[in-house]
């Protein structure tokens, strides 16, 4: 087998592995954000657009999901398959970028790293916009580099991709910024036809995004973003820990980068560094926005950068043995610890079915109604009828997010809770940072007895397990 055929076979193998890993356990129950996405997408397309406007995202993915679920259905498997398509395409796009602008081995190793990384596998099978965002990030960078080689042929594509990227997630703007800063570093400020064309492309992209700008400003100022915690060093470490799945992999890649110091990778450095720096600055100066899933846009740059470092090793035998060892360690570390295990609402429903009770159910916090309802009462899943329909089935929720400083304010904003707490109820409790007031109130007004603990989490090494909540089912009896 000649070199070209061998590399083609390796690429096909990488893509098949990427596909297989993203199909593994794809049918697990939705978590809350996915359930809300599917609730929005199953509506008529104009209603979907209206719901997204009231949410915190830009609309492109949700509109695509709307078309998808109306064709293929709303089961977890069918809804997530759209993200699988985008994610596997991202692996191929990363290969093309590495192969076409650096080396063939850079493309292959970069694609392989993306294929087996746990974080990218998880978001590559989640019914959320992040796999599409990653794909558009790679294609945008590819068309930008192609534009630098041949201005006119890629300019239209670059403008269209950047527009689609902004309409997928506002963090796409940080990729455009990394391209602009890279251009200034590489070409300087001198006025050229190339610079004029690039500025025109950015102007057109901005103009095309203008219709969404009022909605974006409203979303940014809305209190629905108050769940994002202030930026800390632990949070920054946690973000890059999840990108590399373990501290060991992160250290190995950093040492490789320092050891080899790859040349001609300024675009990869800009791509990897500018988004987190900008997100950190915005978080410190304005409002928190440093979220690991938003910064997945840097993952292709990081892995291509380290793939190119690996390919810079002169000894081919050492290079390939070291590369294979890295892939094995990266693959194994993707499954220990299990950083992204979803909450199994099937277990909750099985427990409720096997342990029937005439008591009303209090679901806490309120936003967990969406995944719970999809599994427990699918007839109540339409977004406009969910709360009313669930109440008809004796299922209620408490919303502590706007109060919760004490029992008085808790009751003032949760009349249903006060009414329910006067009689025996069953409490399904999803552990969050708002636990104390609710549990304190229930304990002060009666007794809580734990019936079942579900989905206990394994703590991450060197990190708190705050992103790994726990489901418990209690019975409550008033005094």
GROMACS .gro file of C-alpha atoms in nm:
model
  479
    1UNK     CA    1   0.000   0.000   0.000
    2UNK     CA    2   0.149   0.335  -0.102
    3UNK     CA    3   0.165   0.634   0.128
    4UNK     CA    4  -0.147   0.804  -0.011
    5UNK     CA    5  -0.365   0.495   0.021
    6UNK     CA    6  -0.230   0.424   0.370
    7UNK     CA    7  -0.318   0.774   0.490
    8UNK     CA    8  -0.660   0.752   0.329
    9UNK     CA    9  -0.722   0.423   0.509
   10UNK     CA   10  -0.608   0.577   0.839
   11UNK     CA   11  -0.841   0.873   0.789
   12UNK     CA   12  -1.136   0.642   0.720
   13UNK     CA   13  -1.049   0.447   1.035
   14UNK     CA   14  -1.036   0.768   1.241
   15UNK     CA   15  -1.375   0.878   1.108
   16UNK     CA   16  -1.530   0.538   1.181
   17UNK     CA   17  -1.393   0.546   1.536
   18UNK     CA   18  -1.529   0.899   1.579
   19UNK     CA   19  -1.871   0.786   1.457
   20UNK     CA   20  -1.876   0.475   1.676
   21UNK     CA   21  -1.779   0.666   1.991
   22UNK     CA   22  -2.047   0.927   1.928
   23UNK     CA   23  -2.314   0.661   1.879
   24UNK     CA   24  -2.223   0.485   2.204
   25UNK     CA   25  -2.500   0.541   2.465
   26UNK     CA   26  -2.663   0.797   2.237
   27UNK     CA   27  -3.007   0.691   2.358
   28UNK     CA   28  -2.960   0.798   2.721
   29UNK     CA   29  -3.230   1.036   2.856
   30UNK     CA   30  -3.206   1.405   2.778
   31UNK     CA   31  -3.056   1.637   3.033
   32UNK     CA   32  -3.234   1.964   3.098
   33UNK     CA   33  -3.078   2.183   2.824
   34UNK     CA   34  -3.132   1.916   2.560
   35UNK     CA   35  -3.492   1.864   2.665
   36UNK     CA   36  -3.558   2.238   2.637
   37UNK     CA   37  -3.393   2.247   2.292
   38UNK     CA   38  -3.615   1.964   2.172
   39UNK     CA   39  -3.922   2.127   2.328
   40UNK     CA   40  -3.847   2.442   2.133
   41UNK     CA   41  -3.764   2.259   1.811
   42UNK     CA   42  -4.080   2.046   1.799
   43UNK     CA   43  -4.297   2.358   1.767
   44UNK     CA   44  -4.377   2.523   1.433
   45UNK     CA   45  -4.066   2.695   1.303
   46UNK     CA   46  -4.190   3.050   1.370
   47UNK     CA   47  -4.272   2.951   1.728
   48UNK     CA   48  -3.926   2.794   1.763
   49UNK     CA   49  -3.769   3.122   1.655
   50UNK     CA   50  -3.979   3.312   1.909
   51UNK     CA   51  -3.881   3.075   2.190
   52UNK     CA   52  -3.511   3.106   2.104
   53UNK     CA   53  -3.542   3.484   2.113
   54UNK     CA   54  -3.663   3.453   2.473
   55UNK     CA   55  -3.372   3.219   2.555
   56UNK     CA   56  -2.997   3.291   2.557
   57UNK     CA   57  -2.884   3.154   2.219
   58UNK     CA   58  -2.867   3.255   1.857
   59UNK     CA   59  -3.112   3.063   1.636
   60UNK     CA   60  -2.939   2.870   1.357
   61UNK     CA   61  -2.892   2.536   1.533
   62UNK     CA   62  -3.244   2.542   1.677
   63UNK     CA   63  -3.395   2.610   1.336
   64UNK     CA   64  -3.195   2.321   1.186
   65UNK     CA   65  -3.306   2.100   1.476
   66UNK     CA   66  -3.664   2.205   1.411
   67UNK     CA   67  -3.644   2.070   1.055
   68UNK     CA   68  -3.455   1.762   1.173
   69UNK     CA   69  -3.699   1.652   1.448
   70UNK     CA   70  -4.000   1.708   1.225
   71UNK     CA   71  -3.845   1.458   0.984
   72UNK     CA   72  -3.674   1.210   1.218
   73UNK     CA   73  -3.862   1.249   1.547
   74UNK     CA   74  -3.784   1.370   1.899
   75UNK     CA   75  -3.636   1.061   2.062
   76UNK     CA   76  -3.294   1.115   2.225
   77UNK     CA   77  -3.127   0.909   1.953
   78UNK     CA   78  -3.291   1.083   1.658
   79UNK     CA   79  -3.251   1.435   1.800
   80UNK     CA   80  -2.883   1.379   1.883
   81UNK     CA   81  -2.796   1.232   1.544
   82UNK     CA   82  -2.786   1.582   1.397
   83UNK     CA   83  -2.504   1.671   1.637
   84UNK     CA   84  -2.327   1.344   1.554
   85UNK     CA   85  -2.325   1.442   1.186
   86UNK     CA   86  -2.171   1.780   1.272
   87UNK     CA   87  -1.918   1.627   1.510
   88UNK     CA   88  -1.787   1.362   1.271
   89UNK     CA   89  -1.772   1.627   0.998
   90UNK     CA   90  -1.560   1.835   1.239
   91UNK     CA   91  -1.308   1.553   1.267
   92UNK     CA   92  -1.280   1.544   0.888
   93UNK     CA   93  -1.260   1.924   0.865
   94UNK     CA   94  -0.977   1.925   1.122
   95UNK     CA   95  -0.793   1.670   0.911
   96UNK     CA   96  -0.830   1.885   0.601
   97UNK     CA   97  -0.709   2.196   0.778
   98UNK     CA   98  -0.405   2.020   0.922
   99UNK     CA   99  -0.327   1.836   0.600
  100UNK     CA  100  -0.375   2.130   0.362
  101UNK     CA  101  -0.197   2.401   0.560
  102UNK     CA  102   0.057   2.209   0.770
  103UNK     CA  103   0.143   1.842   0.716
  104UNK     CA  104  -0.043   1.519   0.646
  105UNK     CA  105   0.055   1.383   0.988
  106UNK     CA  106  -0.069   1.700   1.155
  107UNK     CA  107  -0.406   1.644   0.993
  108UNK     CA  108  -0.423   1.276   1.088
  109UNK     CA  109  -0.307   1.316   1.446
  110UNK     CA  110  -0.524   1.624   1.498
  111UNK     CA  111  -0.830   1.442   1.365
  112UNK     CA  112  -0.750   1.138   1.580
  113UNK     CA  113  -0.718   1.351   1.894
  114UNK     CA  114  -1.055   1.514   1.822
  115UNK     CA  115  -1.212   1.174   1.752
  116UNK     CA  116  -1.132   1.020   2.092
  117UNK     CA  117  -1.147   1.317   2.329
  118UNK     CA  118  -1.424   1.265   2.584
  119UNK     CA  119  -1.541   1.627   2.592
  120UNK     CA  120  -1.586   1.636   2.215
  121UNK     CA  121  -1.755   1.295   2.215
  122UNK     CA  122  -2.003   1.415   2.477
  123UNK     CA  123  -2.092   1.739   2.301
  124UNK     CA  124  -2.079   1.557   1.968
  125UNK     CA  125  -2.382   1.354   2.075
  126UNK     CA  126  -2.573   1.625   2.262
  127UNK     CA  127  -2.877   1.796   2.115
  128UNK     CA  128  -2.720   2.138   2.159
  129UNK     CA  129  -2.543   2.380   1.919
  130UNK     CA  130  -2.182   2.310   2.020
  131UNK     CA  131  -2.088   2.045   1.762
  132UNK     CA  132  -2.217   2.272   1.485
  133UNK     CA  133  -2.023   2.562   1.634
  134UNK     CA  134  -1.700   2.359   1.639
  135UNK     CA  135  -1.752   2.254   1.276
  136UNK     CA  136  -1.811   2.611   1.160
  137UNK     CA  137  -1.508   2.727   1.362
  138UNK     CA  138  -1.282   2.488   1.172
  139UNK     CA  139  -1.433   2.569   0.832
  140UNK     CA  140  -1.410   2.943   0.902
  141UNK     CA  141  -1.041   2.913   0.986
  142UNK     CA  142  -0.985   2.695   0.679
  143UNK     CA  143  -1.148   2.950   0.448
  144UNK     CA  144  -0.957   3.233   0.616
  145UNK     CA  145  -0.623   3.060   0.551
  146UNK     CA  146  -0.733   2.982   0.197
  147UNK     CA  147  -0.823   3.348   0.150
  148UNK     CA  148  -0.468   3.445   0.246
  149UNK     CA  149  -0.345   3.223  -0.036
  150UNK     CA  150  -0.605   3.318  -0.298
  151UNK     CA  151  -0.814   3.618  -0.195
  152UNK     CA  152  -1.113   3.620  -0.425
  153UNK     CA  153  -1.194   3.249  -0.443
  154UNK     CA  154  -1.268   3.205  -0.071
  155UNK     CA  155  -1.402   3.545   0.032
  156UNK     CA  156  -1.769   3.469  -0.029
  157UNK     CA  157  -1.745   3.135   0.151
  158UNK     CA  158  -1.560   3.298   0.441
  159UNK     CA  159  -1.833   3.562   0.479
  160UNK     CA  160  -2.113   3.305   0.466
  161UNK     CA  161  -1.946   3.072   0.718
  162UNK     CA  162  -1.876   3.355   0.961
  163UNK     CA  163  -2.236   3.467   0.941
  164UNK     CA  164  -2.359   3.113   1.007
  165UNK     CA  165  -2.113   3.086   1.296
  166UNK     CA  166  -2.248   3.402   1.462
  167UNK     CA  167  -2.602   3.277   1.421
  168UNK     CA  168  -2.497   2.951   1.588
  169UNK     CA  169  -2.332   3.106   1.895
  170UNK     CA  170  -2.211   3.454   1.975
  171UNK     CA  171  -1.870   3.315   2.077
  172UNK     CA  172  -1.815   3.265   1.705
  173UNK     CA  173  -1.727   3.635   1.707
  174UNK     CA  174  -1.412   3.545   1.902
  175UNK     CA  175  -1.297   3.325   1.615
  176UNK     CA  176  -1.346   3.613   1.372
  177UNK     CA  177  -1.148   3.831   1.616
  178UNK     CA  178  -0.865   3.576   1.628
  179UNK     CA  179  -0.847   3.584   1.246
  180UNK     CA  180  -0.841   3.965   1.241
  181UNK     CA  181  -0.567   3.984   1.504
  182UNK     CA  182  -0.367   3.716   1.325
  183UNK     CA  183  -0.397   3.915   1.003
  184UNK     CA  184  -0.266   4.229   1.171
  185UNK     CA  185   0.028   4.037   1.312
  186UNK     CA  186   0.112   3.870   0.980
  187UNK     CA  187   0.038   4.150   0.733
  188UNK     CA  188   0.056   4.468   0.941
  189UNK     CA  189  -0.149   4.785   0.893
  190UNK     CA  190  -0.049   4.870   0.538
  191UNK     CA  191  -0.342   4.925   0.307
  192UNK     CA  192  -0.377   4.657   0.044
  193UNK     CA  193  -0.652   4.512  -0.172
  194UNK     CA  194  -0.638   4.201   0.044
  195UNK     CA  195  -0.699   4.401   0.363
  196UNK     CA  196  -0.983   4.595   0.202
  197UNK     CA  197  -1.152   4.273   0.092
  198UNK     CA  198  -1.115   4.121   0.438
  199UNK     CA  199  -1.264   4.430   0.603
  200UNK     CA  200  -1.550   4.422   0.352
  201UNK     CA  201  -1.615   4.059   0.445
  202UNK     CA  202  -1.634   4.150   0.815
  203UNK     CA  203  -1.862   4.444   0.738
  204UNK     CA  204  -2.102   4.224   0.541
  205UNK     CA  205  -2.100   3.964   0.818
  206UNK     CA  206  -2.184   4.233   1.073
  207UNK     CA  207  -2.458   4.370   0.851
  208UNK     CA  208  -2.612   4.024   0.807
  209UNK     CA  209  -2.608   3.974   1.185
  210UNK     CA  210  -2.769   4.312   1.255
  211UNK     CA  211  -3.131   4.178   1.259
  212UNK     CA  212  -3.044   3.964   1.563
  213UNK     CA  213  -2.849   4.235   1.745
  214UNK     CA  214  -3.142   4.381   1.947
  215UNK     CA  215  -3.235   4.030   2.061
  216UNK     CA  216  -2.874   3.960   2.155
  217UNK     CA  217  -2.849   4.276   2.364
  218UNK     CA  218  -3.171   4.182   2.539
  219UNK     CA  219  -3.043   3.832   2.607
  220UNK     CA  220  -2.715   3.962   2.749
  221UNK     CA  221  -2.894   4.194   2.990
  222UNK     CA  222  -3.151   3.933   3.091
  223UNK     CA  223  -3.135   3.768   3.434
  224UNK     CA  224  -3.141   3.423   3.272
  225UNK     CA  225  -2.761   3.441   3.254
  226UNK     CA  226  -2.725   3.463   3.631
  227UNK     CA  227  -2.645   3.092   3.656
  228UNK     CA  228  -2.292   3.160   3.522
  229UNK     CA  229  -2.051   3.182   3.814
  230UNK     CA  230  -1.775   3.446   3.840
  231UNK     CA  231  -1.444   3.350   3.683
  232UNK     CA  232  -1.187   3.192   3.915
  233UNK     CA  233  -0.855   3.016   3.863
  234UNK     CA  234  -1.024   2.687   3.951
  235UNK     CA  235  -1.284   2.746   3.682
  236UNK     CA  236  -1.018   2.826   3.421
  237UNK     CA  237  -0.829   2.510   3.515
  238UNK     CA  238  -1.151   2.311   3.506
  239UNK     CA  239  -1.220   2.435   3.151
  240UNK     CA  240  -0.890   2.311   3.013
  241UNK     CA  241  -0.898   2.000   3.225
  242UNK     CA  242  -1.218   1.901   3.045
  243UNK     CA  243  -1.069   1.981   2.704
  244UNK     CA  244  -0.780   1.742   2.771
  245UNK     CA  245  -0.976   1.496   2.995
  246UNK     CA  246  -0.700   1.463   3.258
  247UNK     CA  247  -0.414   1.667   3.407
  248UNK     CA  248  -0.169   1.407   3.277
  249UNK     CA  249  -0.268   1.465   2.916
  250UNK     CA  250  -0.258   1.841   2.965
  251UNK     CA  251   0.094   1.827   3.108
  252UNK     CA  252   0.218   1.593   2.833
  253UNK     CA  253   0.085   1.822   2.562
  254UNK     CA  254   0.236   2.131   2.723
  255UNK     CA  255   0.575   1.962   2.755
  256UNK     CA  256   0.555   1.849   2.392
  257UNK     CA  257   0.475   2.202   2.283
  258UNK     CA  258   0.769   2.348   2.476
  259UNK     CA  259   1.004   2.072   2.360
  260UNK     CA  260   0.930   2.098   1.987
  261UNK     CA  261   0.828   2.464   1.949
  262UNK     CA  262   0.655   2.414   1.612
  263UNK     CA  263   0.705   2.684   1.351
  264UNK     CA  264   0.454   2.861   1.125
  265UNK     CA  265   0.160   2.797   1.357
  266UNK     CA  266   0.073   3.157   1.447
  267UNK     CA  267  -0.289   3.107   1.339
  268UNK     CA  268  -0.326   2.807   1.571
  269UNK     CA  269  -0.179   3.008   1.859
  270UNK     CA  270  -0.417   3.297   1.792
  271UNK     CA  271  -0.712   3.059   1.762
  272UNK     CA  272  -0.624   2.884   2.088
  273UNK     CA  273  -0.541   3.195   2.293
  274UNK     CA  274  -0.763   3.487   2.189
  275UNK     CA  275  -1.109   3.339   2.270
  276UNK     CA  276  -1.027   3.244   2.631
  277UNK     CA  277  -0.842   3.572   2.690
  278UNK     CA  278  -1.136   3.771   2.555
  279UNK     CA  279  -1.389   3.563   2.751
  280UNK     CA  280  -1.185   3.606   3.069
  281UNK     CA  281  -1.159   3.983   3.019
  282UNK     CA  282  -1.532   4.013   2.955
  283UNK     CA  283  -1.606   3.798   3.262
  284UNK     CA  284  -1.384   4.006   3.489
  285UNK     CA  285  -1.488   4.347   3.359
  286UNK     CA  286  -1.857   4.305   3.269
  287UNK     CA  287  -2.036   3.981   3.356
  288UNK     CA  288  -1.942   3.611   3.384
  289UNK     CA  289  -1.923   3.432   3.049
  290UNK     CA  290  -1.629   3.190   3.090
  291UNK     CA  291  -1.795   2.852   3.030
  292UNK     CA  292  -1.605   2.542   2.918
  293UNK     CA  293  -1.861   2.443   2.653
  294UNK     CA  294  -1.852   2.793   2.503
  295UNK     CA  295  -1.473   2.761   2.473
  296UNK     CA  296  -1.485   2.430   2.288
  297UNK     CA  297  -1.416   2.651   1.986
  298UNK     CA  298  -1.048   2.640   2.088
  299UNK     CA  299  -1.026   2.259   2.103
  300UNK     CA  300  -0.943   2.205   1.731
  301UNK     CA  301  -0.664   2.463   1.751
  302UNK     CA  302  -0.517   2.306   2.065
  303UNK     CA  303  -0.519   1.955   1.922
  304UNK     CA  304  -0.388   2.061   1.580
  305UNK     CA  305  -0.116   2.259   1.753
  306UNK     CA  306  -0.007   1.958   1.951
  307UNK     CA  307  -0.041   1.731   1.648
  308UNK     CA  308   0.197   1.961   1.462
  309UNK     CA  309   0.434   1.955   1.761
  310UNK     CA  310   0.425   1.578   1.749
  311UNK     CA  311   0.499   1.577   1.377
  312UNK     CA  312   0.801   1.803   1.441
  313UNK     CA  313   0.982   1.509   1.607
  314UNK     CA  314   1.254   1.411   1.360
  315UNK     CA  315   1.267   1.040   1.435
  316UNK     CA  316   0.967   0.882   1.261
  317UNK     CA  317   0.970   0.573   1.484
  318UNK     CA  318   0.969   0.782   1.802
  319UNK     CA  319   0.705   1.012   1.654
  320UNK     CA  320   0.458   0.737   1.571
  321UNK     CA  321   0.513   0.537   1.891
  322UNK     CA  322   0.469   0.851   2.099
  323UNK     CA  323   0.161   0.950   1.897
  324UNK     CA  324   0.004   0.606   1.938
  325UNK     CA  325   0.076   0.615   2.312
  326UNK     CA  326  -0.087   0.959   2.341
  327UNK     CA  327  -0.397   0.838   2.160
  328UNK     CA  328  -0.423   0.534   2.386
  329UNK     CA  329  -0.385   0.741   2.704
  330UNK     CA  330  -0.629   1.001   2.574
  331UNK     CA  331  -0.881   0.729   2.488
  332UNK     CA  332  -0.850   0.556   2.825
  333UNK     CA  333  -0.869   0.882   3.018
  334UNK     CA  334  -1.197   0.952   2.841
  335UNK     CA  335  -1.361   0.680   3.045
  336UNK     CA  336  -1.203   0.730   3.386
  337UNK     CA  337  -1.334   0.933   3.548
  338UNK     CA  338  -1.670   0.958   3.374
  339UNK     CA  339  -1.686   1.337   3.352
  340UNK     CA  340  -2.011   1.363   3.160
  341UNK     CA  341  -2.244   1.089   3.281
  342UNK     CA  342  -2.602   1.206   3.224
  343UNK     CA  343  -2.872   1.185   3.484
  344UNK     CA  344  -3.076   0.873   3.432
  345UNK     CA  345  -3.439   0.979   3.439
  346UNK     CA  346  -3.522   0.621   3.342
  347UNK     CA  347  -3.419   0.518   3.693
  348UNK     CA  348  -3.641   0.787   3.843
  349UNK     CA  349  -3.938   0.673   3.639
  350UNK     CA  350  -3.871   0.307   3.719
  351UNK     CA  351  -3.862   0.387   4.091
  352UNK     CA  352  -4.186   0.586   4.075
  353UNK     CA  353  -4.353   0.306   3.879
  354UNK     CA  354  -4.232   0.035   4.118
  355UNK     CA  355  -4.313   0.242   4.428
  356UNK     CA  356  -4.646   0.408   4.356
  357UNK     CA  357  -4.776   0.672   4.595
  358UNK     CA  358  -5.091   0.887   4.602
  359UNK     CA  359  -4.879   1.182   4.715
  360UNK     CA  360  -4.823   1.482   4.493
  361UNK     CA  361  -4.471   1.516   4.351
  362UNK     CA  362  -4.260   1.826   4.408
  363UNK     CA  363  -3.984   1.848   4.148
  364UNK     CA  364  -3.690   2.070   4.243
  365UNK     CA  365  -3.552   2.278   4.080
  366UNK     CA  366  -3.829   2.383   3.844
  367UNK     CA  367  -3.628   2.364   3.520
  368UNK     CA  368  -3.587   1.988   3.563
  369UNK     CA  369  -3.951   1.955   3.460
  370UNK     CA  370  -3.850   1.930   3.093
  371UNK     CA  371  -3.637   1.610   3.103
  372UNK     CA  372  -3.858   1.459   3.374
  373UNK     CA  373  -4.173   1.523   3.172
  374UNK     CA  374  -4.025   1.379   2.852
  375UNK     CA  375  -3.971   1.048   3.032
  376UNK     CA  376  -4.260   1.046   3.281
  377UNK     CA  377  -4.548   1.227   3.106
  378UNK     CA  378  -4.468   1.266   2.734
  379UNK     CA  379  -4.821   1.391   2.668
  380UNK     CA  380  -4.729   1.696   2.881
  381UNK     CA  381  -4.404   1.767   2.693
  382UNK     CA  382  -4.527   2.049   2.463
  383UNK     CA  383  -4.371   2.359   2.612
  384UNK     CA  384  -4.686   2.571   2.640
  385UNK     CA  385  -4.886   2.307   2.827
  386UNK     CA  386  -4.617   2.137   3.038
  387UNK     CA  387  -4.670   2.300   3.380
  388UNK     CA  388  -5.048   2.296   3.363
  389UNK     CA  389  -5.055   1.939   3.235
  390UNK     CA  390  -4.809   1.819   3.499
  391UNK     CA  391  -5.016   1.985   3.772
  392UNK     CA  392  -5.315   1.787   3.648
  393UNK     CA  393  -5.103   1.477   3.713
  394UNK     CA  394  -5.004   1.594   4.061
  395UNK     CA  395  -4.654   1.708   3.962
  396UNK     CA  396  -4.538   2.052   4.072
  397UNK     CA  397  -4.211   2.242   4.093
  398UNK     CA  398  -4.052   2.505   4.314
  399UNK     CA  399  -3.855   2.791   4.164
  400UNK     CA  400  -3.595   2.914   4.416
  401UNK     CA  401  -3.385   3.102   4.162
  402UNK     CA  402  -3.534   3.447   4.226
  403UNK     CA  403  -3.558   3.439   4.601
  404UNK     CA  404  -3.423   3.184   4.842
  405UNK     CA  405  -3.259   3.406   5.101
  406UNK     CA  406  -3.498   3.281   5.369
  407UNK     CA  407  -3.817   3.085   5.413
  408UNK     CA  408  -4.037   3.395   5.389
  409UNK     CA  409  -3.909   3.496   5.047
  410UNK     CA  410  -3.912   3.135   4.936
  411UNK     CA  411  -4.280   3.105   5.015
  412UNK     CA  412  -4.359   3.451   4.875
  413UNK     CA  413  -4.247   3.347   4.527
  414UNK     CA  414  -4.360   2.983   4.549
  415UNK     CA  415  -4.724   2.974   4.652
  416UNK     CA  416  -4.758   2.616   4.534
  417UNK     CA  417  -4.483   2.511   4.772
  418UNK     CA  418  -4.667   2.657   5.070
  419UNK     CA  419  -4.985   2.478   4.972
  420UNK     CA  420  -4.811   2.146   4.911
  421UNK     CA  421  -4.610   2.158   5.232
  422UNK     CA  422  -4.932   2.139   5.433
  423UNK     CA  423  -4.974   1.773   5.338
  424UNK     CA  424  -4.751   1.469   5.270
  425UNK     CA  425  -4.565   1.491   4.938
  426UNK     CA  426  -4.289   1.317   4.748
  427UNK     CA  427  -3.988   1.534   4.664
  428UNK     CA  428  -3.763   1.464   4.364
  429UNK     CA  429  -3.457   1.670   4.439
  430UNK     CA  430  -3.182   1.754   4.191
  431UNK     CA  431  -2.890   1.887   4.391
  432UNK     CA  432  -2.796   2.245   4.300
  433UNK     CA  433  -2.650   2.554   4.461
  434UNK     CA  434  -3.003   2.660   4.564
  435UNK     CA  435  -3.063   2.362   4.794
  436UNK     CA  436  -3.035   2.512   5.140
  437UNK     CA  437  -3.350   2.732   5.160
  438UNK     CA  438  -3.582   2.466   5.019
  439UNK     CA  439  -3.448   2.183   5.232
  440UNK     CA  440  -3.434   2.408   5.535
  441UNK     CA  441  -3.796   2.507   5.486
  442UNK     CA  442  -3.911   2.148   5.446
  443UNK     CA  443  -3.709   2.030   5.745
  444UNK     CA  444  -3.842   2.314   5.960
  445UNK     CA  445  -4.203   2.244   5.870
  446UNK     CA  446  -4.192   1.867   5.881
  447UNK     CA  447  -3.965   1.571   5.820
  448UNK     CA  448  -3.777   1.455   5.510
  449UNK     CA  449  -3.702   1.087   5.463
  450UNK     CA  450  -3.480   0.979   5.173
  451UNK     CA  451  -3.632   0.698   4.973
  452UNK     CA  452  -3.373   0.663   4.699
  453UNK     CA  453  -3.044   0.815   4.585
  454UNK     CA  454  -2.979   0.799   4.214
  455UNK     CA  455  -2.684   0.877   3.993
  456UNK     CA  456  -2.423   0.931   4.265
  457UNK     CA  457  -2.123   1.103   4.109
  458UNK     CA  458  -1.755   1.024   4.109
  459UNK     CA  459  -1.551   1.331   4.204
  460UNK     CA  460  -1.294   1.457   3.957
  461UNK     CA  461  -0.929   1.452   4.071
  462UNK     CA  462  -0.819   1.791   4.207
  463UNK     CA  463  -1.161   1.941   4.135
  464UNK     CA  464  -1.489   1.990   4.321
  465UNK     CA  465  -1.780   1.790   4.183
  466UNK     CA  466  -2.012   2.089   4.159
  467UNK     CA  467  -2.093   2.009   3.797
  468UNK     CA  468  -2.191   1.653   3.888
  469UNK     CA  469  -2.528   1.683   4.063
  470UNK     CA  470  -2.717   1.404   4.235
  471UNK     CA  471  -3.080   1.299   4.219
  472UNK     CA  472  -3.258   1.197   4.537
  473UNK     CA  473  -3.618   1.105   4.609
  474UNK     CA  474  -3.764   1.195   4.949
  475UNK     CA  475  -4.093   1.166   5.129
  476UNK     CA  476  -4.203   1.471   5.322
  477UNK     CA  477  -4.447   1.468   5.611
  478UNK     CA  478  -4.554   1.799   5.769
  479UNK     CA  479  -4.553   1.848   6.144
   0.00000   0.00000   0.00000
